[in-house]
Amino acid sequence: METDRMRGNPAGITNSHVAANIRAARQAIGMDLRTLSDGIAATGRKLTVGDQQA
């Protein structure tokens, strides 16, 4: 029997606030999502476009 599994924890209210703050800061300086993702990847972390919608 196969069941649908969700990996990790569902996004909560803290995630929503952090995402909104990052989005606002990124847009205030004119940075696109791809540039942010590349910068975060350079630090050894990962941010996919699906993690934060533009």
PDBQT receptor file of N, H, CA, C and O in Angstrom, charges set to zero:
ATOM      1  N   MET A   1       0.840  -1.170   0.000  1.00  0.00    +0.000 N 
ATOM      2  CA  MET A   1       0.000   0.000   0.000  1.00  0.00    +0.000 C 
ATOM      3  C   MET A   1       0.892   1.243   0.000  1.00  0.00    +0.000 C 
ATOM      4  O   MET A   1       1.791   1.377   0.829  1.00  0.00    +0.000 OA
ATOM      5  N   GLU A   2       0.632   2.123  -0.920  1.00  0.00    +0.000 N 
ATOM      6  H   GLU A   2      -0.099   2.013  -1.594  1.00  0.00    +0.000 HD
ATOM      7  CA  GLU A   2       1.409   3.345  -1.028  1.00  0.00    +0.000 C 
ATOM      8  C   GLU A   2       0.609   4.515  -0.471  1.00  0.00    +0.000 C 
ATOM      9  O   GLU A   2      -0.576   4.669  -0.766  1.00  0.00    +0.000 OA
ATOM     10  N   THR A   3       1.263   5.326   0.326  1.00  0.00    +0.000 N 
ATOM     11  H   THR A   3       2.225   5.201   0.566  1.00  0.00    +0.000 HD
ATOM     12  CA  THR A   3       0.592   6.502   0.885  1.00  0.00    +0.000 C 
ATOM     13  C   THR A   3       1.372   7.747   0.507  1.00  0.00    +0.000 C 
ATOM     14  O   THR A   3       2.577   7.691   0.263  1.00  0.00    +0.000 OA
ATOM     15  N   ASP A   4       0.674   8.866   0.462  1.00  0.00    +0.000 N 
ATOM     16  H   ASP A   4      -0.305   8.911   0.661  1.00  0.00    +0.000 HD
ATOM     17  CA  ASP A   4       1.339  10.136   0.185  1.00  0.00    +0.000 C 
ATOM     18  C   ASP A   4       2.051  10.591   1.450  1.00  0.00    +0.000 C 
ATOM     19  O   ASP A   4       1.464  10.600   2.533  1.00  0.00    +0.000 OA
ATOM     20  N   ARG A   5       3.303  10.965   1.311  1.00  0.00    +0.000 N 
ATOM     21  H   ARG A   5       3.780  10.958   0.431  1.00  0.00    +0.000 HD
ATOM     22  CA  ARG A   5       4.079  11.437   2.449  1.00  0.00    +0.000 C 
ATOM     23  C   ARG A   5       4.475  12.879   2.234  1.00  0.00    +0.000 C 
ATOM     24  O   ARG A   5       4.807  13.281   1.119  1.00  0.00    +0.000 OA
ATOM     25  N   MET A   6       4.441  13.658   3.299  1.00  0.00    +0.000 N 
ATOM     26  H   MET A   6       4.172  13.332   4.205  1.00  0.00    +0.000 HD
ATOM     27  CA  MET A   6       4.917  15.025   3.224  1.00  0.00    +0.000 C 
ATOM     28  C   MET A   6       6.250  15.078   3.957  1.00  0.00    +0.000 C 
ATOM     29  O   MET A   6       6.351  14.649   5.107  1.00  0.00    +0.000 OA
ATOM     30  N   ARG A   7       7.254  15.597   3.302  1.00  0.00    +0.000 N 
ATOM     31  H   ARG A   7       7.172  15.946   2.369  1.00  0.00    +0.000 HD
ATOM     32  CA  ARG A   7       8.575  15.683   3.908  1.00  0.00    +0.000 C 
ATOM     33  C   ARG A   7       8.659  16.936   4.768  1.00  0.00    +0.000 C 
ATOM     34  O   ARG A   7       8.184  18.002   4.376  1.00  0.00    +0.000 OA
ATOM     35  N   GLY A   8       9.259  16.804   5.927  1.00  0.00    +0.000 N 
ATOM     36  H   GLY A   8       9.645  15.938   6.246  1.00  0.00    +0.000 HD
ATOM     37  CA  GLY A   8       9.455  17.953   6.803  1.00  0.00    +0.000 C 
ATOM     38  C   GLY A   8       8.160  18.431   7.430  1.00  0.00    +0.000 C 
ATOM     39  O   GLY A   8       7.135  17.751   7.392  1.00  0.00    +0.000 OA
ATOM     40  N   ASN A   9       8.237  19.596   7.998  1.00  0.00    +0.000 N 
ATOM     41  H   ASN A   9       9.070  20.147   8.029  1.00  0.00    +0.000 HD
ATOM     42  CA  ASN A   9       7.075  20.179   8.647  1.00  0.00    +0.000 C 
ATOM     43  C   ASN A   9       6.387  21.144   7.692  1.00  0.00    +0.000 C 
ATOM     44  O   ASN A   9       7.036  21.750   6.840  1.00  0.00    +0.000 OA
ATOM     45  N   PRO A  10       5.077  21.286   7.835  1.00  0.00    +0.000 N 
ATOM     46  CA  PRO A  10       4.386  22.263   6.991  1.00  0.00    +0.000 C 
ATOM     47  C   PRO A  10       4.836  23.676   7.356  1.00  0.00    +0.000 C 
ATOM     48  O   PRO A  10       5.228  23.944   8.492  1.00  0.00    +0.000 OA
ATOM     49  N   ALA A  11       4.773  24.564   6.384  1.00  0.00    +0.000 N 
ATOM     50  H   ALA A  11       4.454  24.347   5.461  1.00  0.00    +0.000 HD
ATOM     51  CA  ALA A  11       5.152  25.959   6.624  1.00  0.00    +0.000 C 
ATOM     52  C   ALA A  11       4.188  26.571   7.625  1.00  0.00    +0.000 C 
ATOM     53  O   ALA A  11       2.975  26.393   7.521  1.00  0.00    +0.000 OA
ATOM     54  N   GLY A  12       4.731  27.288   8.588  1.00  0.00    +0.000 N 
ATOM     55  H   GLY A  12       5.717  27.433   8.672  1.00  0.00    +0.000 HD
ATOM     56  CA  GLY A  12       3.906  27.904   9.620  1.00  0.00    +0.000 C 
ATOM     57  C   GLY A  12       3.900  29.416   9.506  1.00  0.00    +0.000 C 
ATOM     58  O   GLY A  12       4.332  29.976   8.498  1.00  0.00    +0.000 OA
ATOM     59  N   ILE A  13       3.412  30.067  10.536  1.00  0.00    +0.000 N 
ATOM     60  H   ILE A  13       3.061  29.613  11.355  1.00  0.00    +0.000 HD
ATOM     61  CA  ILE A  13       3.287  31.524  10.535  1.00  0.00    +0.000 C 
ATOM     62  C   ILE A  13       4.659  32.196  10.522  1.00  0.00    +0.000 C 
ATOM     63  O   ILE A  13       4.831  33.240   9.893  1.00  0.00    +0.000 OA
ATOM     64  N   THR A  14       5.640  31.600  11.216  1.00  0.00    +0.000 N 
ATOM     65  H   THR A  14       5.500  30.752  11.727  1.00  0.00    +0.000 HD
ATOM     66  CA  THR A  14       6.984  32.189  11.211  1.00  0.00    +0.000 C 
ATOM     67  C   THR A  14       7.560  32.180   9.809  1.00  0.00    +0.000 C 
ATOM     68  O   THR A  14       8.165  33.160   9.375  1.00  0.00    +0.000 OA
ATOM     69  N   ASN A  15       7.375  31.077   9.101  1.00  0.00    +0.000 N 
ATOM     70  H   ASN A  15       6.883  30.281   9.454  1.00  0.00    +0.000 HD
ATOM     71  CA  ASN A  15       7.843  30.979   7.718  1.00  0.00    +0.000 C 
ATOM     72  C   ASN A  15       7.215  32.078   6.859  1.00  0.00    +0.000 C 
ATOM     73  O   ASN A  15       7.900  32.699   6.046  1.00  0.00    +0.000 OA
ATOM     74  N   SER A  16       5.933  32.314   7.037  1.00  0.00    +0.000 N 
ATOM     75  H   SER A  16       5.377  31.810   7.698  1.00  0.00    +0.000 HD
ATOM     76  CA  SER A  16       5.235  33.342   6.257  1.00  0.00    +0.000 C 
ATOM     77  C   SER A  16       5.804  34.732   6.531  1.00  0.00    +0.000 C 
ATOM     78  O   SER A  16       6.003  35.521   5.607  1.00  0.00    +0.000 OA
ATOM     79  N   HIS A  17       6.066  35.028   7.808  1.00  0.00    +0.000 N 
ATOM     80  H   HIS A  17       5.905  34.388   8.559  1.00  0.00    +0.000 HD
ATOM     81  CA  HIS A  17       6.623  36.338   8.163  1.00  0.00    +0.000 C 
ATOM     82  C   HIS A  17       8.038  36.513   7.631  1.00  0.00    +0.000 C 
ATOM     83  O   HIS A  17       8.373  37.568   7.093  1.00  0.00    +0.000 OA
ATOM     84  N   VAL A  18       8.864  35.490   7.776  1.00  0.00    +0.000 N 
ATOM     85  H   VAL A  18       8.592  34.633   8.213  1.00  0.00    +0.000 HD
ATOM     86  CA  VAL A  18      10.240  35.568   7.285  1.00  0.00    +0.000 C 
ATOM     87  C   VAL A  18      10.251  35.723   5.770  1.00  0.00    +0.000 C 
ATOM     88  O   VAL A  18      11.000  36.540   5.234  1.00  0.00    +0.000 OA
ATOM     89  N   ALA A  19       9.428  34.946   5.082  1.00  0.00    +0.000 N 
ATOM     90  H   ALA A  19       8.820  34.282   5.518  1.00  0.00    +0.000 HD
ATOM     91  CA  ALA A  19       9.372  35.037   3.617  1.00  0.00    +0.000 C 
ATOM     92  C   ALA A  19       8.937  36.436   3.174  1.00  0.00    +0.000 C 
ATOM     93  O   ALA A  19       9.489  36.989   2.223  1.00  0.00    +0.000 OA
ATOM     94  N   ALA A  20       7.947  37.003   3.864  1.00  0.00    +0.000 N 
ATOM     95  H   ALA A  20       7.499  36.553   4.636  1.00  0.00    +0.000 HD
ATOM     96  CA  ALA A  20       7.485  38.356   3.512  1.00  0.00    +0.000 C 
ATOM     97  C   ALA A  20       8.581  39.387   3.757  1.00  0.00    +0.000 C 
ATOM     98  O   ALA A  20       8.762  40.304   2.955  1.00  0.00    +0.000 OA
ATOM     99  N   ASN A  21       9.314  39.243   4.862  1.00  0.00    +0.000 N 
ATOM    100  H   ASN A  21       9.167  38.498   5.513  1.00  0.00    +0.000 HD
ATOM    101  CA  ASN A  21      10.397  40.181   5.156  1.00  0.00    +0.000 C 
ATOM    102  C   ASN A  21      11.525  40.079   4.139  1.00  0.00    +0.000 C 
ATOM    103  O   ASN A  21      12.049  41.095   3.684  1.00  0.00    +0.000 OA
ATOM    104  N   ILE A  22      11.897  38.860   3.784  1.00  0.00    +0.000 N 
ATOM    105  H   ILE A  22      11.471  38.034   4.153  1.00  0.00    +0.000 HD
ATOM    106  CA  ILE A  22      12.953  38.675   2.784  1.00  0.00    +0.000 C 
ATOM    107  C   ILE A  22      12.507  39.224   1.434  1.00  0.00    +0.000 C 
ATOM    108  O   ILE A  22      13.281  39.891   0.748  1.00  0.00    +0.000 OA
ATOM    109  N   ARG A  23      11.270  38.948   1.053  1.00  0.00    +0.000 N 
ATOM    110  H   ARG A  23      10.642  38.406   1.611  1.00  0.00    +0.000 HD
ATOM    111  CA  ARG A  23      10.739  39.444  -0.216  1.00  0.00    +0.000 C 
ATOM    112  C   ARG A  23      10.768  40.972  -0.254  1.00  0.00    +0.000 C 
ATOM    113  O   ARG A  23      11.187  41.557  -1.253  1.00  0.00    +0.000 OA
ATOM    114  N   ALA A  24      10.326  41.623   0.827  1.00  0.00    +0.000 N 
ATOM    115  H   ALA A  24       9.986  41.148   1.639  1.00  0.00    +0.000 HD
ATOM    116  CA  ALA A  24      10.305  43.083   0.881  1.00  0.00    +0.000 C 
ATOM    117  C   ALA A  24      11.716  43.660   0.794  1.00  0.00    +0.000 C 
ATOM    118  O   ALA A  24      11.952  44.626   0.069  1.00  0.00    +0.000 OA
ATOM    119  N   ALA A  25      12.655  43.066   1.537  1.00  0.00    +0.000 N 
ATOM    120  H   ALA A  25      12.463  42.281   2.126  1.00  0.00    +0.000 HD
ATOM    121  CA  ALA A  25      14.036  43.552   1.511  1.00  0.00    +0.000 C 
ATOM    122  C   ALA A  25      14.652  43.364   0.128  1.00  0.00    +0.000 C 
ATOM    123  O   ALA A  25      15.334  44.251  -0.385  1.00  0.00    +0.000 OA
ATOM    124  N   ARG A  26      14.405  42.205  -0.463  1.00  0.00    +0.000 N 
ATOM    125  H   ARG A  26      13.851  41.484  -0.046  1.00  0.00    +0.000 HD
ATOM    126  CA  ARG A  26      14.949  41.917  -1.795  1.00  0.00    +0.000 C 
ATOM    127  C   ARG A  26      14.406  42.889  -2.824  1.00  0.00    +0.000 C 
ATOM    128  O   ARG A  26      15.161  43.400  -3.651  1.00  0.00    +0.000 OA
ATOM    129  N   GLN A  27      13.118  43.151  -2.787  1.00  0.00    +0.000 N 
ATOM    130  H   GLN A  27      12.504  42.737  -2.115  1.00  0.00    +0.000 HD
ATOM    131  CA  GLN A  27      12.496  44.058  -3.751  1.00  0.00    +0.000 C 
ATOM    132  C   GLN A  27      12.928  45.505  -3.513  1.00  0.00    +0.000 C 
ATOM    133  O   GLN A  27      13.038  46.280  -4.463  1.00  0.00    +0.000 OA
ATOM    134  N   ALA A  28      13.174  45.874  -2.257  1.00  0.00    +0.000 N 
ATOM    135  H   ALA A  28      13.084  45.244  -1.486  1.00  0.00    +0.000 HD
ATOM    136  CA  ALA A  28      13.592  47.242  -1.940  1.00  0.00    +0.000 C 
ATOM    137  C   ALA A  28      14.944  47.578  -2.561  1.00  0.00    +0.000 C 
ATOM    138  O   ALA A  28      15.197  48.731  -2.908  1.00  0.00    +0.000 OA
ATOM    139  N   ILE A  29      15.805  46.587  -2.701  1.00  0.00    +0.000 N 
ATOM    140  H   ILE A  29      15.599  45.650  -2.419  1.00  0.00    +0.000 HD
ATOM    141  CA  ILE A  29      17.125  46.851  -3.300  1.00  0.00    +0.000 C 
ATOM    142  C   ILE A  29      17.182  46.429  -4.764  1.00  0.00    +0.000 C 
ATOM    143  O   ILE A  29      18.230  46.526  -5.404  1.00  0.00    +0.000 OA
ATOM    144  N   GLY A  30      16.056  45.963  -5.289  1.00  0.00    +0.000 N 
ATOM    145  H   GLY A  30      15.205  45.885  -4.769  1.00  0.00    +0.000 HD
ATOM    146  CA  GLY A  30      16.003  45.610  -6.707  1.00  0.00    +0.000 C 
ATOM    147  C   GLY A  30      16.672  44.288  -7.045  1.00  0.00    +0.000 C 
ATOM    148  O   GLY A  30      17.133  44.097  -8.170  1.00  0.00    +0.000 OA
ATOM    149  N   MET A  31      16.728  43.384  -6.095  1.00  0.00    +0.000 N 
ATOM    150  H   MET A  31      16.354  43.538  -5.181  1.00  0.00    +0.000 HD
ATOM    151  CA  MET A  31      17.364  42.090  -6.337  1.00  0.00    +0.000 C 
ATOM    152  C   MET A  31      16.322  41.076  -6.806  1.00  0.00    +0.000 C 
ATOM    153  O   MET A  31      15.244  40.963  -6.221  1.00  0.00    +0.000 OA
ATOM    154  N   ASP A  32      16.651  40.346  -7.858  1.00  0.00    +0.000 N 
ATOM    155  H   ASP A  32      17.526  40.438  -8.334  1.00  0.00    +0.000 HD
ATOM    156  CA  ASP A  32      15.719  39.313  -8.307  1.00  0.00    +0.000 C 
ATOM    157  C   ASP A  32      15.930  38.032  -7.511  1.00  0.00    +0.000 C 
ATOM    158  O   ASP A  32      16.945  37.863  -6.836  1.00  0.00    +0.000 OA
ATOM    159  N   LEU A  33      14.976  37.154  -7.600  1.00  0.00    +0.000 N 
ATOM    160  H   LEU A  33      14.152  37.292  -8.149  1.00  0.00    +0.000 HD
ATOM    161  CA  LEU A  33      14.993  35.928  -6.815  1.00  0.00    +0.000 C 
ATOM    162  C   LEU A  33      16.169  35.030  -7.179  1.00  0.00    +0.000 C 
ATOM    163  O   LEU A  33      16.740  34.374  -6.307  1.00  0.00    +0.000 OA
ATOM    164  N   ARG A  34      16.534  34.993  -8.445  1.00  0.00    +0.000 N 
ATOM    165  H   ARG A  34      16.071  35.526  -9.153  1.00  0.00    +0.000 HD
ATOM    166  CA  ARG A  34      17.658  34.160  -8.883  1.00  0.00    +0.000 C 
ATOM    167  C   ARG A  34      18.966  34.630  -8.241  1.00  0.00    +0.000 C 
ATOM    168  O   ARG A  34      19.774  33.806  -7.811  1.00  0.00    +0.000 OA
ATOM    169  N   THR A  35      19.176  35.933  -8.173  1.00  0.00    +0.000 N 
ATOM    170  H   THR A  35      18.519  36.602  -8.521  1.00  0.00    +0.000 HD
ATOM    171  CA  THR A  35      20.394  36.472  -7.559  1.00  0.00    +0.000 C 
ATOM    172  C   THR A  35      20.441  36.143  -6.073  1.00  0.00    +0.000 C 
ATOM    173  O   THR A  35      21.493  35.775  -5.551  1.00  0.00    +0.000 OA
ATOM    174  N   LEU A  36      19.308  36.274  -5.393  1.00  0.00    +0.000 N 
ATOM    175  H   LEU A  36      18.454  36.574  -5.818  1.00  0.00    +0.000 HD
ATOM    176  CA  LEU A  36      19.241  35.907  -3.980  1.00  0.00    +0.000 C 
ATOM    177  C   LEU A  36      19.584  34.436  -3.793  1.00  0.00    +0.000 C 
ATOM    178  O   LEU A  36      20.373  34.082  -2.917  1.00  0.00    +0.000 OA
ATOM    179  N   SER A  37      18.995  33.592  -4.609  1.00  0.00    +0.000 N 
ATOM    180  H   SER A  37      18.355  33.879  -5.320  1.00  0.00    +0.000 HD
ATOM    181  CA  SER A  37      19.243  32.156  -4.522  1.00  0.00    +0.000 C 
ATOM    182  C   SER A  37      20.717  31.838  -4.740  1.00  0.00    +0.000 C 
ATOM    183  O   SER A  37      21.286  31.018  -4.019  1.00  0.00    +0.000 OA
ATOM    184  N   ASP A  38      21.338  32.477  -5.721  1.00  0.00    +0.000 N 
ATOM    185  H   ASP A  38      20.875  33.143  -6.306  1.00  0.00    +0.000 HD
ATOM    186  CA  ASP A  38      22.762  32.251  -5.995  1.00  0.00    +0.000 C 
ATOM    187  C   ASP A  38      23.629  32.710  -4.824  1.00  0.00    +0.000 C 
ATOM    188  O   ASP A  38      24.606  32.046  -4.477  1.00  0.00    +0.000 OA
ATOM    189  N   GLY A  39      23.278  33.838  -4.216  1.00  0.00    +0.000 N 
ATOM    190  H   GLY A  39      22.484  34.378  -4.497  1.00  0.00    +0.000 HD
ATOM    191  CA  GLY A  39      24.041  34.347  -3.078  1.00  0.00    +0.000 C 
ATOM    192  C   GLY A  39      23.939  33.424  -1.879  1.00  0.00    +0.000 C 
ATOM    193  O   GLY A  39      24.930  33.182  -1.189  1.00  0.00    +0.000 OA
ATOM    194  N   ILE A  40      22.752  32.912  -1.631  1.00  0.00    +0.000 N 
ATOM    195  H   ILE A  40      21.948  33.109  -2.192  1.00  0.00    +0.000 HD
ATOM    196  CA  ILE A  40      22.567  31.993  -0.519  1.00  0.00    +0.000 C 
ATOM    197  C   ILE A  40      23.302  30.681  -0.790  1.00  0.00    +0.000 C 
ATOM    198  O   ILE A  40      23.885  30.096   0.123  1.00  0.00    +0.000 OA
ATOM    199  N   ALA A  41      23.277  30.222  -2.034  1.00  0.00    +0.000 N 
ATOM    200  H   ALA A  41      22.803  30.697  -2.776  1.00  0.00    +0.000 HD
ATOM    201  CA  ALA A  41      23.988  28.992  -2.395  1.00  0.00    +0.000 C 
ATOM    202  C   ALA A  41      25.491  29.147  -2.177  1.00  0.00    +0.000 C 
ATOM    203  O   ALA A  41      26.169  28.181  -1.826  1.00  0.00    +0.000 OA
ATOM    204  N   ALA A  42      26.015  30.352  -2.381  1.00  0.00    +0.000 N 
ATOM    205  H   ALA A  42      25.464  31.137  -2.666  1.00  0.00    +0.000 HD
ATOM    206  CA  ALA A  42      27.444  30.598  -2.191  1.00  0.00    +0.000 C 
ATOM    207  C   ALA A  42      27.852  30.428  -0.728  1.00  0.00    +0.000 C 
ATOM    208  O   ALA A  42      29.029  30.213  -0.438  1.00  0.00    +0.000 OA
ATOM    209  N   THR A  43      26.895  30.521   0.197  1.00  0.00    +0.000 N 
ATOM    210  H   THR A  43      25.938  30.695  -0.038  1.00  0.00    +0.000 HD
ATOM    211  CA  THR A  43      27.190  30.344   1.620  1.00  0.00    +0.000 C 
ATOM    212  C   THR A  43      27.030  28.894   2.052  1.00  0.00    +0.000 C 
ATOM    213  O   THR A  43      27.252  28.561   3.216  1.00  0.00    +0.000 OA
ATOM    214  N   GLY A  44      26.644  28.028   1.112  1.00  0.00    +0.000 N 
ATOM    215  H   GLY A  44      26.464  28.299   0.166  1.00  0.00    +0.000 HD
ATOM    216  CA  GLY A  44      26.482  26.618   1.422  1.00  0.00    +0.000 C 
ATOM    217  C   GLY A  44      25.058  26.224   1.758  1.00  0.00    +0.000 C 
ATOM    218  O   GLY A  44      24.808  25.077   2.127  1.00  0.00    +0.000 OA
ATOM    219  N   ARG A  45      24.130  27.140   1.639  1.00  0.00    +0.000 N 
ATOM    220  H   ARG A  45      24.333  28.072   1.339  1.00  0.00    +0.000 HD
ATOM    221  CA  ARG A  45      22.718  26.861   1.890  1.00  0.00    +0.000 C 
ATOM    222  C   ARG A  45      22.001  26.735   0.563  1.00  0.00    +0.000 C 
ATOM    223  O   ARG A  45      22.590  26.959  -0.494  1.00  0.00    +0.000 OA
ATOM    224  N   LYS A  46      20.725  26.375   0.618  1.00  0.00    +0.000 N 
ATOM    225  H   LYS A  46      20.246  26.193   1.477  1.00  0.00    +0.000 HD
ATOM    226  CA  LYS A  46      19.965  26.204  -0.608  1.00  0.00    +0.000 C 
ATOM    227  C   LYS A  46      18.640  26.946  -0.504  1.00  0.00    +0.000 C 
ATOM    228  O   LYS A  46      17.944  26.837   0.505  1.00  0.00    +0.000 OA
ATOM    229  N   LEU A  47      18.295  27.684  -1.521  1.00  0.00    +0.000 N 
ATOM    230  H   LEU A  47      18.860  27.772  -2.341  1.00  0.00    +0.000 HD
ATOM    231  CA  LEU A  47      16.994  28.323  -1.620  1.00  0.00    +0.000 C 
ATOM    232  C   LEU A  47      16.527  28.127  -3.045  1.00  0.00    +0.000 C 
ATOM    233  O   LEU A  47      17.131  28.646  -3.984  1.00  0.00    +0.000 OA
ATOM    234  N   THR A  48      15.466  27.388  -3.202  1.00  0.00    +0.000 N 
ATOM    235  H   THR A  48      14.976  26.966  -2.440  1.00  0.00    +0.000 HD
ATOM    236  CA  THR A  48      14.939  27.197  -4.543  1.00  0.00    +0.000 C 
ATOM    237  C   THR A  48      13.858  28.222  -4.808  1.00  0.00    +0.000 C 
ATOM    238  O   THR A  48      13.287  28.788  -3.876  1.00  0.00    +0.000 OA
ATOM    239  N   VAL A  49      13.581  28.458  -6.063  1.00  0.00    +0.000 N 
ATOM    240  H   VAL A  49      14.045  27.998  -6.819  1.00  0.00    +0.000 HD
ATOM    241  CA  VAL A  49      12.558  29.433  -6.436  1.00  0.00    +0.000 C 
ATOM    242  C   VAL A  49      11.215  29.040  -5.846  1.00  0.00    +0.000 C 
ATOM    243  O   VAL A  49      10.401  29.908  -5.532  1.00  0.00    +0.000 OA
ATOM    244  N   GLY A  50      10.974  27.749  -5.691  1.00  0.00    +0.000 N 
ATOM    245  H   GLY A  50      11.636  27.044  -5.946  1.00  0.00    +0.000 HD
ATOM    246  CA  GLY A  50       9.724  27.299  -5.093  1.00  0.00    +0.000 C 
ATOM    247  C   GLY A  50       9.616  27.623  -3.613  1.00  0.00    +0.000 C 
ATOM    248  O   GLY A  50       8.514  27.666  -3.066  1.00  0.00    +0.000 OA
ATOM    249  N   ASP A  51      10.762  27.855  -2.952  1.00  0.00    +0.000 N 
ATOM    250  H   ASP A  51      11.658  27.820  -3.397  1.00  0.00    +0.000 HD
ATOM    251  CA  ASP A  51      10.743  28.182  -1.536  1.00  0.00    +0.000 C 
ATOM    252  C   ASP A  51      10.179  29.567  -1.273  1.00  0.00    +0.000 C 
ATOM    253  O   ASP A  51       9.575  29.812  -0.230  1.00  0.00    +0.000 OA
ATOM    254  N   GLN A  52      10.376  30.460  -2.214  1.00  0.00    +0.000 N 
ATOM    255  H   GLN A  52      10.867  30.260  -3.062  1.00  0.00    +0.000 HD
ATOM    256  CA  GLN A  52       9.881  31.823  -2.036  1.00  0.00    +0.000 C 
ATOM    257  C   GLN A  52       9.339  32.304  -3.373  1.00  0.00    +0.000 C 
ATOM    258  O   GLN A  52      10.087  32.419  -4.344  1.00  0.00    +0.000 OA
ATOM    259  N   GLN A  53       8.092  32.573  -3.425  1.00  0.00    +0.000 N 
ATOM    260  H   GLN A  53       7.485  32.479  -2.636  1.00  0.00    +0.000 HD
ATOM    261  CA  GLN A  53       7.479  33.040  -4.671  1.00  0.00    +0.000 C 
ATOM    262  C   GLN A  53       7.694  34.532  -4.814  1.00  0.00    +0.000 C 
ATOM    263  O   GLN A  53       7.611  35.279  -3.840  1.00  0.00    +0.000 OA
ATOM    264  N   ALA A  54       7.972  34.964  -6.046  1.00  0.00    +0.000 N 
ATOM    265  H   ALA A  54       8.040  34.357  -6.838  1.00  0.00    +0.000 HD
ATOM    266  CA  ALA A  54       8.289  36.367  -6.318  1.00  0.00    +0.000 C 
ATOM    267  C   ALA A  54       7.150  37.299  -6.130  1.00  0.00    +0.000 C 
ATOM    268  O   ALA A  54       7.299  38.505  -6.330  1.00  0.00    +0.000 OA
TER     269      ALA A  54
